[in-house]
Amino acid sequence: MMRKFSDLKALFEASASPERALSMSAYMRNKFPFYGIPAPQRRLLCKPLLQAEKRAGVIDADFLARCWADEHREFQYLVIEYLVAMRRFLRPEHLSMLETFARSKQWWDSIDGLHGIFGYLGLNYPEVASLMLKWSEDEDFWIRRIAIDHQIGRKELTDTRLLERILIANFGSREFFINKAIGWSLRNYSRTDADWVRTFIEKHGERMSRLSLREASKYL
């Protein structure tokens, strides 16, 4: 793991652009330092590693923890791309690791990168649905955002009963990222079942924020 991490860090450092790093950090409200590596270049640098990991077929949790702990944001992006590439090897025993990532170094970019990973796990392991229901009432709004949006992209496989319970649990929030997530989740599902979303809005619209309603109605 040490060699894997140190080799990758050396690649990132050699590809760093201080000028781009400043603008990338500013875009994220200076919450995280960057190397200044554009996404296409970063993915190219990481491609051999991800290919080797897929061949090995084992989630390297120690490596991922080391990457997540690094101060540079590119390493958190790598972890998310690693998890997406290796998602078929994820099991319920990885949930505690994923929760550690979800509860640290939080901002919309990492949270929105992680929610689909929980969603993928939930397709195969019913305990994820129970966790998402619990998270829908968590004190941390970023954790609630993951619960709200974890089914995005599931289309016909969406558990609408679970979706409704999670959304209702988050009505009345003044948090932008929660109200946006509610609308985003409904908007996405409206492409699959517009009638369900219309019925949901008719039933609950008075309790929804204007932002949620605007986003949810976008494709109706």
PDB file of C-alpha atoms in Angstrom:
ATOM      1  CA  MET A   1       0.000   0.000   0.000  1.00  0.00           C
ATOM      2  CA  MET A   2       2.792   2.435   0.907  1.00  0.00           C
ATOM      3  CA  ARG A   3       4.464   2.038  -2.481  1.00  0.00           C
ATOM      4  CA  LYS A   4       1.155   2.326  -4.303  1.00  0.00           C
ATOM      5  CA  PHE A   5       0.316   5.545  -2.492  1.00  0.00           C
ATOM      6  CA  SER A   6       3.799   7.074  -2.706  1.00  0.00           C
ATOM      7  CA  ASP A   7       4.075   6.323  -6.432  1.00  0.00           C
ATOM      8  CA  LEU A   8       0.737   7.988  -7.085  1.00  0.00           C
ATOM      9  CA  LYS A   9       1.594  10.982  -4.940  1.00  0.00           C
ATOM     10  CA  ALA A  10       4.813  11.423  -6.892  1.00  0.00           C
ATOM     11  CA  LEU A  11       2.801  11.389 -10.134  1.00  0.00           C
ATOM     12  CA  PHE A  12       0.410  13.995  -8.797  1.00  0.00           C
ATOM     13  CA  GLU A  13       3.227  16.219  -7.549  1.00  0.00           C
ATOM     14  CA  ALA A  14       5.002  16.016 -10.912  1.00  0.00           C
ATOM     15  CA  SER A  15       1.791  17.036 -12.668  1.00  0.00           C
ATOM     16  CA  ALA A  16       0.911  19.883 -10.308  1.00  0.00           C
ATOM     17  CA  SER A  17       0.024  23.340 -11.586  1.00  0.00           C
ATOM     18  CA  PRO A  18       0.128  25.967  -8.801  1.00  0.00           C
ATOM     19  CA  GLU A  19      -1.831  28.456 -10.893  1.00  0.00           C
ATOM     20  CA  ARG A  20      -4.634  25.997 -11.662  1.00  0.00           C
ATOM     21  CA  ALA A  21      -4.548  24.803  -8.058  1.00  0.00           C
ATOM     22  CA  LEU A  22      -5.474  28.271  -6.836  1.00  0.00           C
ATOM     23  CA  SER A  23      -8.451  28.579  -9.170  1.00  0.00           C
ATOM     24  CA  MET A  24      -9.663  25.041  -8.400  1.00  0.00           C
ATOM     25  CA  SER A  25      -9.449  25.681  -4.681  1.00  0.00           C
ATOM     26  CA  ALA A  26     -11.254  29.017  -5.080  1.00  0.00           C
ATOM     27  CA  TYR A  27     -14.077  27.255  -6.947  1.00  0.00           C
ATOM     28  CA  MET A  28     -14.485  25.029  -3.872  1.00  0.00           C
ATOM     29  CA  ARG A  29     -14.502  28.117  -1.620  1.00  0.00           C
ATOM     30  CA  ASN A  30     -10.926  27.408  -0.538  1.00  0.00           C
ATOM     31  CA  LYS A  31     -12.032  24.482   1.588  1.00  0.00           C
ATOM     32  CA  PHE A  32      -9.336  22.160   0.198  1.00  0.00           C
ATOM     33  CA  PRO A  33      -5.902  22.537  -1.395  1.00  0.00           C
ATOM     34  CA  PHE A  34      -5.452  21.138  -4.894  1.00  0.00           C
ATOM     35  CA  TYR A  35      -2.523  20.031  -7.001  1.00  0.00           C
ATOM     36  CA  GLY A  36      -4.233  21.721  -9.935  1.00  0.00           C
ATOM     37  CA  ILE A  37      -4.628  18.594 -12.070  1.00  0.00           C
ATOM     38  CA  PRO A  38      -7.619  18.698 -14.475  1.00  0.00           C
ATOM     39  CA  ALA A  39      -9.967  15.712 -14.260  1.00  0.00           C
ATOM     40  CA  PRO A  40      -9.056  14.169 -17.661  1.00  0.00           C
ATOM     41  CA  GLN A  41      -5.345  14.303 -16.816  1.00  0.00           C
ATOM     42  CA  ARG A  42      -5.946  12.929 -13.316  1.00  0.00           C
ATOM     43  CA  ARG A  43      -7.945  10.011 -14.700  1.00  0.00           C
ATOM     44  CA  LEU A  44      -5.199   9.255 -17.199  1.00  0.00           C
ATOM     45  CA  LEU A  45      -2.614   9.213 -14.408  1.00  0.00           C
ATOM     46  CA  CYS A  46      -4.774   6.866 -12.327  1.00  0.00           C
ATOM     47  CA  LYS A  47      -5.822   4.544 -15.153  1.00  0.00           C
ATOM     48  CA  PRO A  48      -3.004   1.962 -14.741  1.00  0.00           C
ATOM     49  CA  LEU A  49      -3.662   1.767 -11.003  1.00  0.00           C
ATOM     50  CA  LEU A  50      -7.400   1.228 -11.445  1.00  0.00           C
ATOM     51  CA  GLN A  51      -6.839  -1.372 -14.137  1.00  0.00           C
ATOM     52  CA  ALA A  52      -4.486  -3.300 -11.836  1.00  0.00           C
ATOM     53  CA  GLU A  53      -6.955  -3.057  -8.937  1.00  0.00           C
ATOM     54  CA  LYS A  54      -9.801  -4.429 -11.082  1.00  0.00           C
ATOM     55  CA  ARG A  55      -7.624  -7.353 -12.114  1.00  0.00           C
ATOM     56  CA  ALA A  56      -6.825  -8.044  -8.454  1.00  0.00           C
ATOM     57  CA  GLY A  57     -10.512  -7.827  -7.552  1.00  0.00           C
ATOM     58  CA  VAL A  58      -9.941  -6.778  -3.937  1.00  0.00           C
ATOM     59  CA  ILE A  59     -10.846  -3.463  -2.278  1.00  0.00           C
ATOM     60  CA  ASP A  60      -7.644  -2.042  -0.756  1.00  0.00           C
ATOM     61  CA  ALA A  61      -9.182  -0.290   2.264  1.00  0.00           C
ATOM     62  CA  ASP A  62      -5.815   0.763   3.720  1.00  0.00           C
ATOM     63  CA  PHE A  63      -4.805   2.431   0.468  1.00  0.00           C
ATOM     64  CA  LEU A  64      -8.153   4.221   0.228  1.00  0.00           C
ATOM     65  CA  ALA A  65      -7.878   5.446   3.825  1.00  0.00           C
ATOM     66  CA  ARG A  66      -4.405   6.816   3.120  1.00  0.00           C
ATOM     67  CA  CYS A  67      -5.642   8.595   0.002  1.00  0.00           C
ATOM     68  CA  TRP A  68      -8.671  10.053   1.779  1.00  0.00           C
ATOM     69  CA  ALA A  69      -6.471  11.376   4.573  1.00  0.00           C
ATOM     70  CA  ASP A  70      -4.308  13.345   2.141  1.00  0.00           C
ATOM     71  CA  GLU A  71      -5.002  17.065   2.201  1.00  0.00           C
ATOM     72  CA  HIS A  72      -5.143  17.429  -1.596  1.00  0.00           C
ATOM     73  CA  ARG A  73      -8.618  17.149  -3.076  1.00  0.00           C
ATOM     74  CA  GLU A  74      -7.462  15.106  -6.050  1.00  0.00           C
ATOM     75  CA  PHE A  75      -6.936  12.180  -3.679  1.00  0.00           C
ATOM     76  CA  GLN A  76     -10.565  12.235  -2.535  1.00  0.00           C
ATOM     77  CA  TYR A  77     -11.614  12.278  -6.193  1.00  0.00           C
ATOM     78  CA  LEU A  78      -9.380   9.266  -6.783  1.00  0.00           C
ATOM     79  CA  VAL A  79     -11.040   7.372  -3.913  1.00  0.00           C
ATOM     80  CA  ILE A  80     -14.482   8.002  -5.391  1.00  0.00           C
ATOM     81  CA  GLU A  81     -13.372   6.946  -8.877  1.00  0.00           C
ATOM     82  CA  TYR A  82     -11.722   3.849  -7.372  1.00  0.00           C
ATOM     83  CA  LEU A  83     -14.966   2.913  -5.591  1.00  0.00           C
ATOM     84  CA  VAL A  84     -17.005   3.411  -8.762  1.00  0.00           C
ATOM     85  CA  ALA A  85     -14.576   1.273 -10.769  1.00  0.00           C
ATOM     86  CA  MET A  86     -14.515  -1.408  -8.056  1.00  0.00           C
ATOM     87  CA  ARG A  87     -18.177  -1.254  -7.038  1.00  0.00           C
ATOM     88  CA  ARG A  88     -18.908  -4.889  -7.869  1.00  0.00           C
ATOM     89  CA  PHE A  89     -16.389  -5.909  -5.204  1.00  0.00           C
ATOM     90  CA  LEU A  90     -18.039  -3.833  -2.463  1.00  0.00           C
ATOM     91  CA  ARG A  91     -19.803  -5.703   0.336  1.00  0.00           C
ATOM     92  CA  PRO A  92     -21.739  -4.668   3.479  1.00  0.00           C
ATOM     93  CA  GLU A  93     -18.517  -4.930   5.485  1.00  0.00           C
ATOM     94  CA  HIS A  94     -17.273  -1.889   3.547  1.00  0.00           C
ATOM     95  CA  LEU A  95     -20.111   0.319   4.797  1.00  0.00           C
ATOM     96  CA  SER A  96     -18.168   1.528   7.838  1.00  0.00           C
ATOM     97  CA  MET A  97     -15.309   2.617   5.563  1.00  0.00           C
ATOM     98  CA  LEU A  98     -17.733   4.387   3.252  1.00  0.00           C
ATOM     99  CA  GLU A  99     -19.373   6.123   6.206  1.00  0.00           C
ATOM    100  CA  THR A 100     -15.982   7.398   7.350  1.00  0.00           C
ATOM    101  CA  PHE A 101     -15.519   8.971   3.922  1.00  0.00           C
ATOM    102  CA  ALA A 102     -19.045  10.401   3.951  1.00  0.00           C
ATOM    103  CA  ARG A 103     -18.560  12.064   7.338  1.00  0.00           C
ATOM    104  CA  SER A 104     -15.204  13.696   6.645  1.00  0.00           C
ATOM    105  CA  LYS A 105     -13.819  16.253   4.181  1.00  0.00           C
ATOM    106  CA  GLN A 106     -17.417  17.037   3.241  1.00  0.00           C
ATOM    107  CA  TRP A 107     -18.526  19.257   0.419  1.00  0.00           C
ATOM    108  CA  TRP A 108     -20.983  18.787  -2.427  1.00  0.00           C
ATOM    109  CA  ASP A 109     -18.382  17.277  -4.751  1.00  0.00           C
ATOM    110  CA  SER A 110     -17.461  14.372  -2.467  1.00  0.00           C
ATOM    111  CA  ILE A 111     -21.011  13.808  -1.194  1.00  0.00           C
ATOM    112  CA  ASP A 112     -22.452  13.681  -4.702  1.00  0.00           C
ATOM    113  CA  GLY A 113     -19.665  11.357  -5.725  1.00  0.00           C
ATOM    114  CA  LEU A 114     -20.431   8.964  -2.887  1.00  0.00           C
ATOM    115  CA  HIS A 115     -24.227   8.753  -2.959  1.00  0.00           C
ATOM    116  CA  GLY A 116     -24.324   6.547  -6.054  1.00  0.00           C
ATOM    117  CA  ILE A 117     -21.912   4.101  -4.436  1.00  0.00           C
ATOM    118  CA  PHE A 118     -24.332   3.610  -1.550  1.00  0.00           C
ATOM    119  CA  GLY A 119     -27.108   3.307  -4.115  1.00  0.00           C
ATOM    120  CA  TYR A 120     -25.288   0.558  -5.990  1.00  0.00           C
ATOM    121  CA  LEU A 121     -24.694  -1.387  -2.779  1.00  0.00           C
ATOM    122  CA  GLY A 122     -28.353  -1.006  -1.904  1.00  0.00           C
ATOM    123  CA  LEU A 123     -29.404  -2.854  -5.048  1.00  0.00           C
ATOM    124  CA  ASN A 124     -27.869  -6.028  -3.673  1.00  0.00           C
ATOM    125  CA  TYR A 125     -27.964  -5.619   0.095  1.00  0.00           C
ATOM    126  CA  PRO A 126     -31.257  -4.693   1.818  1.00  0.00           C
ATOM    127  CA  GLU A 127     -29.471  -3.475   4.943  1.00  0.00           C
ATOM    128  CA  VAL A 128     -28.426  -0.386   2.960  1.00  0.00           C
ATOM    129  CA  ALA A 129     -32.074   0.713   2.731  1.00  0.00           C
ATOM    130  CA  SER A 130     -32.358   0.581   6.527  1.00  0.00           C
ATOM    131  CA  LEU A 131     -29.162   2.624   6.823  1.00  0.00           C
ATOM    132  CA  MET A 132     -30.408   5.227   4.347  1.00  0.00           C
ATOM    133  CA  LEU A 133     -33.680   5.524   6.243  1.00  0.00           C
ATOM    134  CA  LYS A 134     -31.699   6.115   9.431  1.00  0.00           C
ATOM    135  CA  TRP A 135     -29.443   8.611   7.670  1.00  0.00           C
ATOM    136  CA  SER A 136     -32.463  10.545   6.403  1.00  0.00           C
ATOM    137  CA  GLU A 137     -32.855  11.861   9.967  1.00  0.00           C
ATOM    138  CA  ASP A 138     -29.168  12.330  10.769  1.00  0.00           C
ATOM    139  CA  GLU A 139     -28.033  15.589  12.360  1.00  0.00           C
ATOM    140  CA  ASP A 140     -25.466  16.017   9.571  1.00  0.00           C
ATOM    141  CA  PHE A 141     -27.237  17.436   6.514  1.00  0.00           C
ATOM    142  CA  TRP A 142     -24.569  16.034   4.185  1.00  0.00           C
ATOM    143  CA  ILE A 143     -25.432  12.543   5.405  1.00  0.00           C
ATOM    144  CA  ARG A 144     -29.108  13.292   4.821  1.00  0.00           C
ATOM    145  CA  ARG A 145     -28.251  14.444   1.300  1.00  0.00           C
ATOM    146  CA  ILE A 146     -26.691  11.051   0.564  1.00  0.00           C
ATOM    147  CA  ALA A 147     -29.858   9.328   1.790  1.00  0.00           C
ATOM    148  CA  ILE A 148     -32.064  11.578  -0.338  1.00  0.00           C
ATOM    149  CA  ASP A 149     -30.097  11.098  -3.546  1.00  0.00           C
ATOM    150  CA  HIS A 150     -28.724   7.566  -3.225  1.00  0.00           C
ATOM    151  CA  GLN A 151     -31.335   6.138  -5.616  1.00  0.00           C
ATOM    152  CA  ILE A 152     -30.651   8.612  -8.425  1.00  0.00           C
ATOM    153  CA  GLY A 153     -30.166   6.725 -11.683  1.00  0.00           C
ATOM    154  CA  ARG A 154     -31.960   3.547 -10.608  1.00  0.00           C
ATOM    155  CA  LYS A 155     -34.902   4.187 -12.952  1.00  0.00           C
ATOM    156  CA  GLU A 156     -37.364   1.256 -12.737  1.00  0.00           C
ATOM    157  CA  LEU A 157     -35.429  -0.214  -9.808  1.00  0.00           C
ATOM    158  CA  THR A 158     -36.218   2.795  -7.612  1.00  0.00           C
ATOM    159  CA  ASP A 159     -37.807   1.877  -4.287  1.00  0.00           C
ATOM    160  CA  THR A 160     -40.475   4.590  -4.315  1.00  0.00           C
ATOM    161  CA  ARG A 161     -41.754   3.698  -0.848  1.00  0.00           C
ATOM    162  CA  LEU A 162     -38.272   4.252   0.573  1.00  0.00           C
ATOM    163  CA  LEU A 163     -37.813   7.403  -1.505  1.00  0.00           C
ATOM    164  CA  GLU A 164     -41.056   8.893  -0.212  1.00  0.00           C
ATOM    165  CA  ARG A 165     -40.200   8.185   3.430  1.00  0.00           C
ATOM    166  CA  ILE A 166     -36.756   9.742   3.077  1.00  0.00           C
ATOM    167  CA  LEU A 167     -38.055  12.849   1.320  1.00  0.00           C
ATOM    168  CA  ILE A 168     -40.856  13.413   3.842  1.00  0.00           C
ATOM    169  CA  ALA A 169     -38.316  13.154   6.671  1.00  0.00           C
ATOM    170  CA  ASN A 170     -36.514  16.161   5.189  1.00  0.00           C
ATOM    171  CA  PHE A 171     -39.428  18.519   4.588  1.00  0.00           C
ATOM    172  CA  GLY A 172     -39.153  21.831   6.402  1.00  0.00           C
ATOM    173  CA  SER A 173     -35.393  22.149   6.066  1.00  0.00           C
ATOM    174  CA  ARG A 174     -33.881  25.565   5.408  1.00  0.00           C
ATOM    175  CA  GLU A 175     -30.677  23.996   4.124  1.00  0.00           C
ATOM    176  CA  PHE A 176     -30.099  24.721   0.434  1.00  0.00           C
ATOM    177  CA  PHE A 177     -28.285  21.441  -0.186  1.00  0.00           C
ATOM    178  CA  ILE A 178     -31.198  19.450   1.276  1.00  0.00           C
ATOM    179  CA  ASN A 179     -33.954  21.237  -0.625  1.00  0.00           C
ATOM    180  CA  LYS A 180     -31.928  21.035  -3.821  1.00  0.00           C
ATOM    181  CA  ALA A 181     -31.396  17.314  -3.259  1.00  0.00           C
ATOM    182  CA  ILE A 182     -35.125  16.684  -2.760  1.00  0.00           C
ATOM    183  CA  GLY A 183     -35.910  18.390  -6.051  1.00  0.00           C
ATOM    184  CA  TRP A 184     -33.007  16.742  -7.833  1.00  0.00           C
ATOM    185  CA  SER A 185     -34.083  13.277  -6.729  1.00  0.00           C
ATOM    186  CA  LEU A 186     -37.678  13.818  -7.863  1.00  0.00           C
ATOM    187  CA  ARG A 187     -36.607  15.452 -11.119  1.00  0.00           C
ATOM    188  CA  ASN A 188     -34.400  12.466 -11.933  1.00  0.00           C
ATOM    189  CA  TYR A 189     -37.150   9.949 -11.203  1.00  0.00           C
ATOM    190  CA  SER A 190     -39.698  11.945 -13.219  1.00  0.00           C
ATOM    191  CA  ARG A 191     -37.892  10.759 -16.353  1.00  0.00           C
ATOM    192  CA  THR A 192     -38.886   7.213 -15.412  1.00  0.00           C
ATOM    193  CA  ASP A 193     -42.312   7.761 -13.836  1.00  0.00           C
ATOM    194  CA  ALA A 194     -43.639  11.282 -14.275  1.00  0.00           C
ATOM    195  CA  ASP A 195     -47.059  10.317 -12.927  1.00  0.00           C
ATOM    196  CA  TRP A 196     -45.576   9.151  -9.621  1.00  0.00           C
ATOM    197  CA  VAL A 197     -43.723  12.445  -9.222  1.00  0.00           C
ATOM    198  CA  ARG A 198     -46.841  14.466 -10.115  1.00  0.00           C
ATOM    199  CA  THR A 199     -48.832  12.534  -7.530  1.00  0.00           C
ATOM    200  CA  PHE A 200     -46.098  13.066  -4.962  1.00  0.00           C
ATOM    201  CA  ILE A 201     -46.125  16.827  -5.582  1.00  0.00           C
ATOM    202  CA  GLU A 202     -49.934  16.980  -5.435  1.00  0.00           C
ATOM    203  CA  LYS A 203     -49.842  15.128  -2.138  1.00  0.00           C
ATOM    204  CA  HIS A 204     -46.922  16.906  -0.476  1.00  0.00           C
ATOM    205  CA  GLY A 205     -46.345  20.108  -2.443  1.00  0.00           C
ATOM    206  CA  GLU A 206     -47.547  22.423   0.323  1.00  0.00           C
ATOM    207  CA  ARG A 207     -44.783  21.110   2.596  1.00  0.00           C
ATOM    208  CA  MET A 208     -42.031  21.382  -0.008  1.00  0.00           C
ATOM    209  CA  SER A 209     -39.736  24.366  -0.467  1.00  0.00           C
ATOM    210  CA  ARG A 210     -39.957  26.472  -3.610  1.00  0.00           C
ATOM    211  CA  LEU A 211     -36.516  25.235  -4.627  1.00  0.00           C
ATOM    212  CA  SER A 212     -37.574  21.586  -4.283  1.00  0.00           C
ATOM    213  CA  LEU A 213     -40.762  22.191  -6.261  1.00  0.00           C
ATOM    214  CA  ARG A 214     -38.964  24.065  -9.018  1.00  0.00           C
ATOM    215  CA  GLU A 215     -36.347  21.338  -9.413  1.00  0.00           C
ATOM    216  CA  ALA A 216     -38.870  18.482  -9.149  1.00  0.00           C
ATOM    217  CA  SER A 217     -41.140  19.996 -11.832  1.00  0.00           C
ATOM    218  CA  LYS A 218     -38.422  20.706 -14.360  1.00  0.00           C
ATOM    219  CA  TYR A 219     -39.273  17.805 -16.705  1.00  0.00           C
ATOM    220  CA  LEU A 220     -43.005  17.563 -15.968  1.00  0.00           C
TER     221      LEU A 220
END
